[in-house]
Coordinates of C-alpha atoms and ligand atoms in Angstrom, one line a residue:
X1 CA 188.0 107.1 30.3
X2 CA 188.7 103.5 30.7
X3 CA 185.0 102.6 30.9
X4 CA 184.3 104.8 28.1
X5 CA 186.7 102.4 25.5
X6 CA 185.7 99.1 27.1
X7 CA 182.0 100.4 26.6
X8 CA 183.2 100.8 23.3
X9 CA 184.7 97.7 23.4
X10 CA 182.0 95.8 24.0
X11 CA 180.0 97.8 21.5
X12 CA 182.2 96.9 19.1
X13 CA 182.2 93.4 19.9
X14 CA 178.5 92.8 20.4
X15 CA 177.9 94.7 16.3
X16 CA 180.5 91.9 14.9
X17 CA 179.4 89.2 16.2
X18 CA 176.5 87.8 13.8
X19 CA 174.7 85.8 17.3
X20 CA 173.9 87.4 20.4
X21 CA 176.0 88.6 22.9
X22 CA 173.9 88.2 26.2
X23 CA 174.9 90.0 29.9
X24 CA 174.2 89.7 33.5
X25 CA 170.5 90.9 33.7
X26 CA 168.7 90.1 30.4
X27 CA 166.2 87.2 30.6
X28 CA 168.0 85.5 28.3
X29 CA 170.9 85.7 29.9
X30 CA 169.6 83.3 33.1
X31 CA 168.8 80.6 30.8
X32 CA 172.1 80.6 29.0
X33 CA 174.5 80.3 31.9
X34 CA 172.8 77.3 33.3
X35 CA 174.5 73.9 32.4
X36 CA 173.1 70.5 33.0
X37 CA 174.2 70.0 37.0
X38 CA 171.7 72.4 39.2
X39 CA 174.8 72.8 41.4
X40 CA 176.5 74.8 39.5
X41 CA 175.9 78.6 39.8
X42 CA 178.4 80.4 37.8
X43 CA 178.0 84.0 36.3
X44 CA 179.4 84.7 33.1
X45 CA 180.6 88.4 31.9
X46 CA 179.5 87.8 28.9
X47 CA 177.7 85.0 26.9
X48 CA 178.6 85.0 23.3
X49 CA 176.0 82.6 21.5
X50 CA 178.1 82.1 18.5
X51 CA 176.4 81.8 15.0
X52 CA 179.7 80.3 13.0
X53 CA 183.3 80.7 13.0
X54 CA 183.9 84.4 12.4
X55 CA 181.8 84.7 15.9
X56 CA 184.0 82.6 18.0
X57 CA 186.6 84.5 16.5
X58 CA 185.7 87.8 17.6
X59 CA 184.9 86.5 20.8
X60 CA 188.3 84.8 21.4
X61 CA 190.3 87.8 20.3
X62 CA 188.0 90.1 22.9
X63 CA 188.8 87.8 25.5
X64 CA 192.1 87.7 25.2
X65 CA 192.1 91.4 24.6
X66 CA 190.9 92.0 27.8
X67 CA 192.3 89.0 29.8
X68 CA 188.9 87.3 30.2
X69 CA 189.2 83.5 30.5
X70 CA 187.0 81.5 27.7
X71 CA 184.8 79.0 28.7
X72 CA 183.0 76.6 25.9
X73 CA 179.7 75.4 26.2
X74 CA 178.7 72.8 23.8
X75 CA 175.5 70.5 25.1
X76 CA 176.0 71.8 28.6
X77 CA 176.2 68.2 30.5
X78 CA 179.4 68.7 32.0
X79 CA 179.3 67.2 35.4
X80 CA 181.9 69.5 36.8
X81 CA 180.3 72.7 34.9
X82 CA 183.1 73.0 32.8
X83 CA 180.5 74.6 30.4
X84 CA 180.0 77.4 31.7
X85 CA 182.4 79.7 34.3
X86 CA 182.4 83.0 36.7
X87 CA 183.8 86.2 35.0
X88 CA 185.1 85.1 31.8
X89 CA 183.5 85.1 28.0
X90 CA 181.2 81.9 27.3
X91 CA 181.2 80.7 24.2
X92 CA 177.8 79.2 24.0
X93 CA 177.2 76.9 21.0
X94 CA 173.7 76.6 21.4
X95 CA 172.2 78.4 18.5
X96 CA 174.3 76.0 16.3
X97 CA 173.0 72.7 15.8
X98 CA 172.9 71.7 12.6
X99 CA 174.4 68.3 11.3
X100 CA 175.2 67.5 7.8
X101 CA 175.4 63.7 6.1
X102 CA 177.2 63.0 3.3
X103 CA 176.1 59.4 2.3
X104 CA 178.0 58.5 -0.4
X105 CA 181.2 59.1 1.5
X106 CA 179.7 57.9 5.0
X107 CA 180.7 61.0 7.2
X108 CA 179.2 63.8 8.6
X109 CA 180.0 67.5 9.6
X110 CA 178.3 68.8 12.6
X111 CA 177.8 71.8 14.6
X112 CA 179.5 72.0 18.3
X113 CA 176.2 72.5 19.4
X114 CA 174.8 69.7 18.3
X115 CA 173.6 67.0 20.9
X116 CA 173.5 63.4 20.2
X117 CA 169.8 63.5 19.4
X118 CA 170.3 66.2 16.5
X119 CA 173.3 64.0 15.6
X120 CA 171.8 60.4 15.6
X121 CA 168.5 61.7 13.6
X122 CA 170.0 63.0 10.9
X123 CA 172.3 60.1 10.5
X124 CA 170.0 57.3 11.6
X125 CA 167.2 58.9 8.6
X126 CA 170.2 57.6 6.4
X127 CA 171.2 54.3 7.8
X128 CA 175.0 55.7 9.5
X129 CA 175.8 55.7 12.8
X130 CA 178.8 56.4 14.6
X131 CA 179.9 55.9 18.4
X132 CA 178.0 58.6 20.7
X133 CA 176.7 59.3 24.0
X134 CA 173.7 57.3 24.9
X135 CA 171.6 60.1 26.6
X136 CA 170.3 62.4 23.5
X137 CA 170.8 65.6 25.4
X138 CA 174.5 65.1 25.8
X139 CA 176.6 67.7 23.7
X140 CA 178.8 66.0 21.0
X141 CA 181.3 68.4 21.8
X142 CA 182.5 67.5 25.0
X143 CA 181.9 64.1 25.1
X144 CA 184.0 63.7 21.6
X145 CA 187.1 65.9 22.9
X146 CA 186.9 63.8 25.9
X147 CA 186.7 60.2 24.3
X148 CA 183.5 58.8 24.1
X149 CA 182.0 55.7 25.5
X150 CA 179.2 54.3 23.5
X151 CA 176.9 51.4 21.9
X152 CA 178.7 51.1 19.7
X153 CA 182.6 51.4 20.6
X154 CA 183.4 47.5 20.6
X155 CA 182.6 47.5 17.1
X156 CA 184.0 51.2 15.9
X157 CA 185.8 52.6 18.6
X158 CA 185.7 55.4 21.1
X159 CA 183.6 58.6 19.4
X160 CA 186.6 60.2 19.1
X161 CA 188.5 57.5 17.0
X162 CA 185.8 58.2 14.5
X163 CA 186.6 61.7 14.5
X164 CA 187.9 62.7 10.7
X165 CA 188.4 66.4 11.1
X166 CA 187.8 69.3 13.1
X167 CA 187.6 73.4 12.4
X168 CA 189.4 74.9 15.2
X169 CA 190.1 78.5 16.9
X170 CA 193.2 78.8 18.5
X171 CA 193.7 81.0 21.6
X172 CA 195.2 83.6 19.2
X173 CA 192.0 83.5 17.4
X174 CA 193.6 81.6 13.8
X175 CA 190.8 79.3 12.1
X176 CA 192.6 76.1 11.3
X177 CA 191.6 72.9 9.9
X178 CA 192.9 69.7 11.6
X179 CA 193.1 66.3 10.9
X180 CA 195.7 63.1 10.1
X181 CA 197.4 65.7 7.4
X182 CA 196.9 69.2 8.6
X183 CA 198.1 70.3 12.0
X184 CA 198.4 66.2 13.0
X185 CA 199.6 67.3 16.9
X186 CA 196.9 69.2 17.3
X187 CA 194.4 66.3 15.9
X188 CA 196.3 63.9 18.4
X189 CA 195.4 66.6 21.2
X190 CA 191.8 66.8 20.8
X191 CA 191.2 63.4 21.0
X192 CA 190.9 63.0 24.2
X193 CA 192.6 66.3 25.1
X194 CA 189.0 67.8 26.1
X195 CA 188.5 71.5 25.4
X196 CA 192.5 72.8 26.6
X197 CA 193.6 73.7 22.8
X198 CA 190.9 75.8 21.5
X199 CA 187.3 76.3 20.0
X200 CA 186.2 73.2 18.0
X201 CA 183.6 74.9 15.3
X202 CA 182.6 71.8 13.3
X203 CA 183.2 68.6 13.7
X204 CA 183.6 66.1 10.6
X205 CA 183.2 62.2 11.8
X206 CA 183.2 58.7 9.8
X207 CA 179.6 57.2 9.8
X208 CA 178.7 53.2 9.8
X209 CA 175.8 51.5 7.9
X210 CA 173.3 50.6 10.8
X211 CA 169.9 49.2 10.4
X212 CA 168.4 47.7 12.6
X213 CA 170.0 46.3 16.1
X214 CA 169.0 43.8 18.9
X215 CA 169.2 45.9 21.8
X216 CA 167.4 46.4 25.1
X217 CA 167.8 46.7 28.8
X218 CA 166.9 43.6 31.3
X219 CA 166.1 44.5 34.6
X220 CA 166.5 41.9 37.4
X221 CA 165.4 42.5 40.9
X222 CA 167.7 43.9 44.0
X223 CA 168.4 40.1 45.1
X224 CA 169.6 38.8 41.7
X225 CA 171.9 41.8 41.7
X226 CA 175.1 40.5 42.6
X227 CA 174.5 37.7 39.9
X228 CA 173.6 40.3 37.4
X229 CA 176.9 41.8 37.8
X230 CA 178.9 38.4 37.6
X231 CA 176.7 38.1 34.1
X232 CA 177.5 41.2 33.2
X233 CA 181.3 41.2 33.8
X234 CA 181.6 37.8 32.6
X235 CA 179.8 38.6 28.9
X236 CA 181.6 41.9 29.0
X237 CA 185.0 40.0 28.9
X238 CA 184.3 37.5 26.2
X239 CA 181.9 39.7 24.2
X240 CA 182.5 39.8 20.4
X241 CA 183.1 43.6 19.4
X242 CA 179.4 44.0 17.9
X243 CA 178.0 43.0 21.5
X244 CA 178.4 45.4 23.9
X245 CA 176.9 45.9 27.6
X246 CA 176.4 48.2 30.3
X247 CA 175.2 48.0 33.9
X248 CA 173.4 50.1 35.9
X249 CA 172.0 49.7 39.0
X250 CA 169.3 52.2 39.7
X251 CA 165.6 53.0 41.5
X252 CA 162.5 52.5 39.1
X253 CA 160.0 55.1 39.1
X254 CA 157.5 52.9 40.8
X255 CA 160.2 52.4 43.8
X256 CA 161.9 49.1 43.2
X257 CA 165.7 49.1 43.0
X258 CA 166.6 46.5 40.2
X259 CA 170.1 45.8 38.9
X260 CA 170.2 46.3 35.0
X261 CA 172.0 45.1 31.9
X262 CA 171.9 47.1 28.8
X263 CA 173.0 44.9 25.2
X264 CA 173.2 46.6 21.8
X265 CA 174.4 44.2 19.1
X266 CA 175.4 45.8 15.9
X267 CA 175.7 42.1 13.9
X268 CA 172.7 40.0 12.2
X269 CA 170.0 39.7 14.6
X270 CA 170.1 35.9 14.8
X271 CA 173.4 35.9 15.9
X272 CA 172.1 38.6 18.2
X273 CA 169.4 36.4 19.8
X274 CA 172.0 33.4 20.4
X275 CA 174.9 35.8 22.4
X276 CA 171.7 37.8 24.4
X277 CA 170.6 34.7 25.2
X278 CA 172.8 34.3 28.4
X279 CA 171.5 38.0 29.9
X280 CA 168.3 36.5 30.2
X281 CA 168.8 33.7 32.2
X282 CA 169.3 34.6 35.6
X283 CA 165.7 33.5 36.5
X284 CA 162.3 35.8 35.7
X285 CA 163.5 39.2 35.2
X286 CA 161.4 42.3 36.1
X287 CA 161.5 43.6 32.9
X288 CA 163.4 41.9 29.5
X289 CA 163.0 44.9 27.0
X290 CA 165.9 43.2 24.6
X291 CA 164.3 43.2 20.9
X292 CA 164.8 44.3 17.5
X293 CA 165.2 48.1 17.1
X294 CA 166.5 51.3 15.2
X295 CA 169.4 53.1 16.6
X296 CA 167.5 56.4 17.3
X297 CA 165.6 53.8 19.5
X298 CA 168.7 52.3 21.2
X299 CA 169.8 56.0 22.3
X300 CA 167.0 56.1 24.1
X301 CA 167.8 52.9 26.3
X302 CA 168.7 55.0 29.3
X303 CA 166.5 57.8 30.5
X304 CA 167.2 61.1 30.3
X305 CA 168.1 63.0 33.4
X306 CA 166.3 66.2 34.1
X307 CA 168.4 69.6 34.0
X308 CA 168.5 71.0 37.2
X309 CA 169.2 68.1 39.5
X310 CA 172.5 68.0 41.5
X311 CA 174.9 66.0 40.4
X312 CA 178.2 64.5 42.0
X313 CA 179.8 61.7 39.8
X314 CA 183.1 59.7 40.9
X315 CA 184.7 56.7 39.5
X316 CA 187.4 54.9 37.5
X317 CA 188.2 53.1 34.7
X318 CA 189.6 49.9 35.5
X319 CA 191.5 47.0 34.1
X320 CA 189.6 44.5 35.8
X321 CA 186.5 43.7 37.9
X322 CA 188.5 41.8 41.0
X323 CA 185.5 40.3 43.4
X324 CA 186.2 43.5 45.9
X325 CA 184.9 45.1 42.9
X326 CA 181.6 43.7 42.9
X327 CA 181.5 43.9 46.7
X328 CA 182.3 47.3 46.8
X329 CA 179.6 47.7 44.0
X330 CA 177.0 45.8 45.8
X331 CA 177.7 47.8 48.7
X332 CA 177.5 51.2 47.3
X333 CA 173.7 49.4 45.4
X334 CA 172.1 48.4 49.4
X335 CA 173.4 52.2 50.4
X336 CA 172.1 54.4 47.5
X337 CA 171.5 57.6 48.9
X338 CA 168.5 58.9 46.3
X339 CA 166.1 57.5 44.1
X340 CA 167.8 59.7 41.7
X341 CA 171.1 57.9 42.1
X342 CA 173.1 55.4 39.8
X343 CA 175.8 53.0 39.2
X344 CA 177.0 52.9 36.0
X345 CA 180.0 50.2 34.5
X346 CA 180.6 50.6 31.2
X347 CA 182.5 47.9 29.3
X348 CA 185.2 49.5 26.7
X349 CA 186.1 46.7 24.5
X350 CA 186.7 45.4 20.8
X351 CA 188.0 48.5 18.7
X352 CA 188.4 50.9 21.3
X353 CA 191.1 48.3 22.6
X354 CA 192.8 48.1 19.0
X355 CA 193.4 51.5 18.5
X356 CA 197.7 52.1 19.0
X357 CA 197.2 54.1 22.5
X358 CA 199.9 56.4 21.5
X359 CA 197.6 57.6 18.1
X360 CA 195.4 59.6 20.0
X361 CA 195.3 61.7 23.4
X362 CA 192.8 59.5 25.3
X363 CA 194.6 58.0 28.3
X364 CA 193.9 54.3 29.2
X365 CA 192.8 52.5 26.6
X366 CA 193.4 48.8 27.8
X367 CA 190.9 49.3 30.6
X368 CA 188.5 47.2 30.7
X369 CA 185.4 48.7 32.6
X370 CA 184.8 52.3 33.4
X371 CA 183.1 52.2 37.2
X372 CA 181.0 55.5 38.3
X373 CA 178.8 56.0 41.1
X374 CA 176.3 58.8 39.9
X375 CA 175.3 61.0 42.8
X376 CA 172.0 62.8 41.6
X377 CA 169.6 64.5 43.9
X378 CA 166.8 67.4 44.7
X379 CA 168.1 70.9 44.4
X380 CA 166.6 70.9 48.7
X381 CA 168.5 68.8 49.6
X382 CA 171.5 69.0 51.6
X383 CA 174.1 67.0 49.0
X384 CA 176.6 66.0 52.0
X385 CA 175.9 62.5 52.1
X386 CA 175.1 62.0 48.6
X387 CA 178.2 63.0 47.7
X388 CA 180.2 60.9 50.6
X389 CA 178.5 57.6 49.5
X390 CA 179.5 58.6 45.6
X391 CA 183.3 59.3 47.4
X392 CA 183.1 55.5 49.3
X393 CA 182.6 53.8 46.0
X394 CA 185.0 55.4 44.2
X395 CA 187.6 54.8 47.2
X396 CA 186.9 51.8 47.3
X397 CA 187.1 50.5 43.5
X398 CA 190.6 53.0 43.6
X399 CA 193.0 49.8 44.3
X400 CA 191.7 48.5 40.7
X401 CA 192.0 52.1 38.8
X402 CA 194.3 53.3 36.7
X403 CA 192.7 56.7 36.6
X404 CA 189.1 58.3 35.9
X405 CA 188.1 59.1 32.8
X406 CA 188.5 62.4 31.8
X407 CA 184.6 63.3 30.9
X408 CA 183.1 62.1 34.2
X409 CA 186.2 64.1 36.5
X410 CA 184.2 66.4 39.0
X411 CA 184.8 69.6 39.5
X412 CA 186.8 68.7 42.6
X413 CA 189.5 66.6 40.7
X414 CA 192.8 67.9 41.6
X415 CA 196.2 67.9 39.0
X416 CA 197.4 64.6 39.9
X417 CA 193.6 63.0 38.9
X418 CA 193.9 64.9 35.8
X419 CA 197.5 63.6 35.0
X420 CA 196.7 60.2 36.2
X421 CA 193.5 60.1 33.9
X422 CA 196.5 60.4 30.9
X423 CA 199.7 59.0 32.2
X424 CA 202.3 60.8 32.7
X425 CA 204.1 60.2 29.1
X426 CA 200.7 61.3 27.5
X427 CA 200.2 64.4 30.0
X428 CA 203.7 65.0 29.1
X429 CA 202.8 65.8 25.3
X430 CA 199.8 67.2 26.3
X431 CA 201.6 69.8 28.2
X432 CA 203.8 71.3 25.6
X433 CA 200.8 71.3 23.0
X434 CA 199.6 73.2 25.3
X435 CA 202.5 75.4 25.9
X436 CA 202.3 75.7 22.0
X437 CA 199.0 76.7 21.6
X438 CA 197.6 78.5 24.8
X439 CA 200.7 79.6 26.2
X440 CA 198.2 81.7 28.3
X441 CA 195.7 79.5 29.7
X442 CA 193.1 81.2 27.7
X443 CA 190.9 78.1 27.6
X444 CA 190.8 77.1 31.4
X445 CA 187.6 75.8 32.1
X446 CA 188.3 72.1 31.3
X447 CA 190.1 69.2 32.9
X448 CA 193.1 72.0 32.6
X449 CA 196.2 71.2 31.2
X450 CA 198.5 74.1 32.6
X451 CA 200.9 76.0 29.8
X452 CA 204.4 75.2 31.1
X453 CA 205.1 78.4 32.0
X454 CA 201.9 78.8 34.1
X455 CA 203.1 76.1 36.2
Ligands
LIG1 C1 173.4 62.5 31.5 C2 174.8 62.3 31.0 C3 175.1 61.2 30.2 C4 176.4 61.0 29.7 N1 176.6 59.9 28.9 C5 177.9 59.8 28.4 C6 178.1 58.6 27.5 O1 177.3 57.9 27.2 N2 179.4 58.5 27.1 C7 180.4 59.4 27.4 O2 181.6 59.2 27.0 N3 180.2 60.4 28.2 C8 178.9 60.6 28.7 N4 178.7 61.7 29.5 C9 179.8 62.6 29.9 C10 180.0 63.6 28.8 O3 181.0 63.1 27.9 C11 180.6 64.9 29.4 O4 179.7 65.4 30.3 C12 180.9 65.9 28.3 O5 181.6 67.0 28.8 C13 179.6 66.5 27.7 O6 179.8 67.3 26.6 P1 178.9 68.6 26.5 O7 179.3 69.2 25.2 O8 177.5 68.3 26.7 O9 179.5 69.4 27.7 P2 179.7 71.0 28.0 O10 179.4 71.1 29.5 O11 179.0 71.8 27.1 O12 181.2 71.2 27.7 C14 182.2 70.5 28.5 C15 183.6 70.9 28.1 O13 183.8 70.3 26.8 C16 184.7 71.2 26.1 N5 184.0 71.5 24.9 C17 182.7 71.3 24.6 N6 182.4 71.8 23.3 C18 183.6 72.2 22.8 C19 184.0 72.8 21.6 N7 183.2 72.9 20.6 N8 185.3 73.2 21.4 C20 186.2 73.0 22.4 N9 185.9 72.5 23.6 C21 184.6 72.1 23.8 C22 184.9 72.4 26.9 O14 186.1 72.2 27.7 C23 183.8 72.4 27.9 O15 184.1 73.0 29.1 C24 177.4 61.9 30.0 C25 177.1 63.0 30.9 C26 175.8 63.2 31.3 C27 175.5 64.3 32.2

């Protein structure tokens, strides 16, 4: 009898929702419940590609009818495979991509599905730009619930301090709108809360006029690295908040390890060409691909990484790069493990610094330089000492951390990294908006903020 009504059940729910509601052994079903990092092999119940609202709806209240767990799934990237989960209902967002300008008021709404190469096209095709992740594939959805490091953050912030509004399912399956004036806890939790207080549906963000910006990366050779990091930390500390810079140290396709610094500038480009102008003076680079370009162009400064790799990312954001700090990251540069690999500092700075850290849910925002060793290899490999050389680094830049930030925390990150990535005033807050709203759990796949009473 029991199987007969959860047949029915599932009937039921599969004829209400509008998208498709895929199970263990369709084809399509394979594709769906893969996320960005090849090491994660999780098998969802059910994957519920949602179509609009009214189908996350129905797929929240059958979950929590029948005490599945939800997991979200907006572009996938997750490092720790937070997009994606064993047993429970996944909401998959990937049928929903669409984003919508409006240009005389300079915002747009997007789909949860949407990754920043939807978003920055159809913004970029009207001269706006917001903050976003600077590989296309990367969901917005994530990556705005989580913070948002960008090209553009010294001059408007973290992406998620340019988030406006957002349509939201609760765990109890109620549609509500939140902003500054409707539900404003609930607006402080998502940014930078991640995915713990429900299903984000549509996200509304304030756009920037940008033309046309001087941007590039130049690419010194593996024994200017060291002096390439010095450059890098010292511009990154005196930058003005259109200039900002990443570094990345990383193996060129034609074998070469070269030590890299990434500058957009958002201001005119003659002013550009004067504050660049430093980058490039470490002696000849291997390549100086700094120039005049269009944002769509600029997102495409770093390379995408395939689907399918393994991944193991570690770091921490830090309030300053001590000289152990560059030793440590010179160290874990002469010991990469793969061709694959990367290390990535970005440089928060400018607006992201002059936000009041108690407006919004994202922990740390006086840090100066987010430090990540990027672990990425061949699915036949063994990841073992990938994954220990990714573990050195981030041990040894841990005397400078006050935490990791919240979107790169592997799968592996235990309660206290969590809590530490917030503070524990912050976590605090978190915790009884959470008690509020998923008293349950429901939405667990995350960097999880536990319901008081699940404690
Ligand atoms: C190659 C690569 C490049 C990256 N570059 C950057 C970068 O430049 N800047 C930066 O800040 N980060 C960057 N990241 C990290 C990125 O922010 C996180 O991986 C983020 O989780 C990706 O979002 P997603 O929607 O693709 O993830 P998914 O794996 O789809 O989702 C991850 C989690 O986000 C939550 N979530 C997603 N969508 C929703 C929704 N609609 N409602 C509620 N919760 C939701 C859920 O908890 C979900 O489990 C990068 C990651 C990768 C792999």
């Amino acid at each position: 009898m029991s199987t007969l009504v959860q047949d029915d059940a599932l009937t039921a729910f599969a004829d209400e929702l509008r998208g498709p509601l895929l199970t263990p052994g369709m084809e399509a079903y394979e594709a769906a419940r893969r996320v960005f990092n090849g090491m994660i092999d999780r098998h969802p119940a059910l994957i519920a590609q949602c179509l609009g609202a009214s189908d996350v709806k129905v797929a929240v209240d059958y979950a929590r009818a029948h005490d599945l767990p939800v997991a979200i799934r907006g572009g996938g990237h997750n490092v720790a495979g937070h997009g994606t989960c064993d047993g429970g209902v996944l909401i998959d967002f990937s049928r929903m991509r669409t984003a919508r300008v409006d240009v005389e008021a300079q915002t747009v709404r997007a789909d949860p599905g949407c990754t920043w190469t939807d978003f920055d096209t159809e913004t970029a095709a009207e001269g706006l730009a917001t903050t976003g992740g600077t590989v296309g594939s990367t969901g917005i959805g994530g990556l705005t619930l989580g913070g948002g490091l960008g090209f553009l953050m010294g001059a408007y912030g973290l992406t998620c301090d340019n988030l406006l509004s957002a349509d939201l399912v609760t765990a109890d399956g109620k549609l509500l709108t939140v902003s500054d004036r409707a539900n404003p806890d609930l607006f402080w939790g998502i940014r930078g809360g991640g995915g713990n207080f429900g299903v984000v549906t549509s996200f509304e963000y304030r756009l920037h006029p940008i033309d046309t910006l001087l941007a590039g990366l130049v690419l010194y050779p593996a024994d200017s690295a060291r002096e390439a990091l010095k450059l890098f930390r010292a511009t990154s500390m005196e930058s003005p908040d259109e200039l900002s810079c990443a570094f990345a140290m990383i193996t060129l396709p034609d074998g070469p390890k070269v030590a890299a610094i990434a500058a957009c500038f958002s201001g005119p480009i003659s002013d550009g060409e004067r504050l660049v102008a430093p980058l490039r003076s470490l002696g000849p680079p291997v390549d100086d691909g700094i120039r005049p370009m269009r944002y769509p162009e600029v997102q495409r400064t770093f390379a995408e990484i395939p689907f399918g790799l393994h991944n193991y990312w570690k770091g921490h954001l830090i309030r300053e790069m001590a000289d152990d700090v560059v030793d440590a990251t010179m160290e874990a540069f002469e010991t990469m493990t793969s061709e694959h690999a990367a290390i990535l500092i970005e440089a928060p700075h400018g607006a992201v610094h002059r936000v009041p850290p108690e407006s919004t849910a994202f922990g740390q925002r006086d840090a100066r330089f987010n430090a990540s060793a990027l672990a990425i290899w061949e699915p036949s490999e063994d990841g073992d000492r990938h994954v220990a050389w990714t573990r050195r680094y981030a041990d040894a830049v841990l005397p400078f951390a006050s935490g990791g930030y919240i979107n790169y925390l592997g799968d592996d990150a235990s309660a206290d990294d969590v809590r530490a990535a917030y503070g524990a005033a912050r976590f605090q807050r978190l915790t009884e908006l959470k008690t509020k709203y998923d008293p349950t759990n429901l939405f667990r796949f995350n960097q999880n903020i536990k319901p008081a009473a699940a404690e």
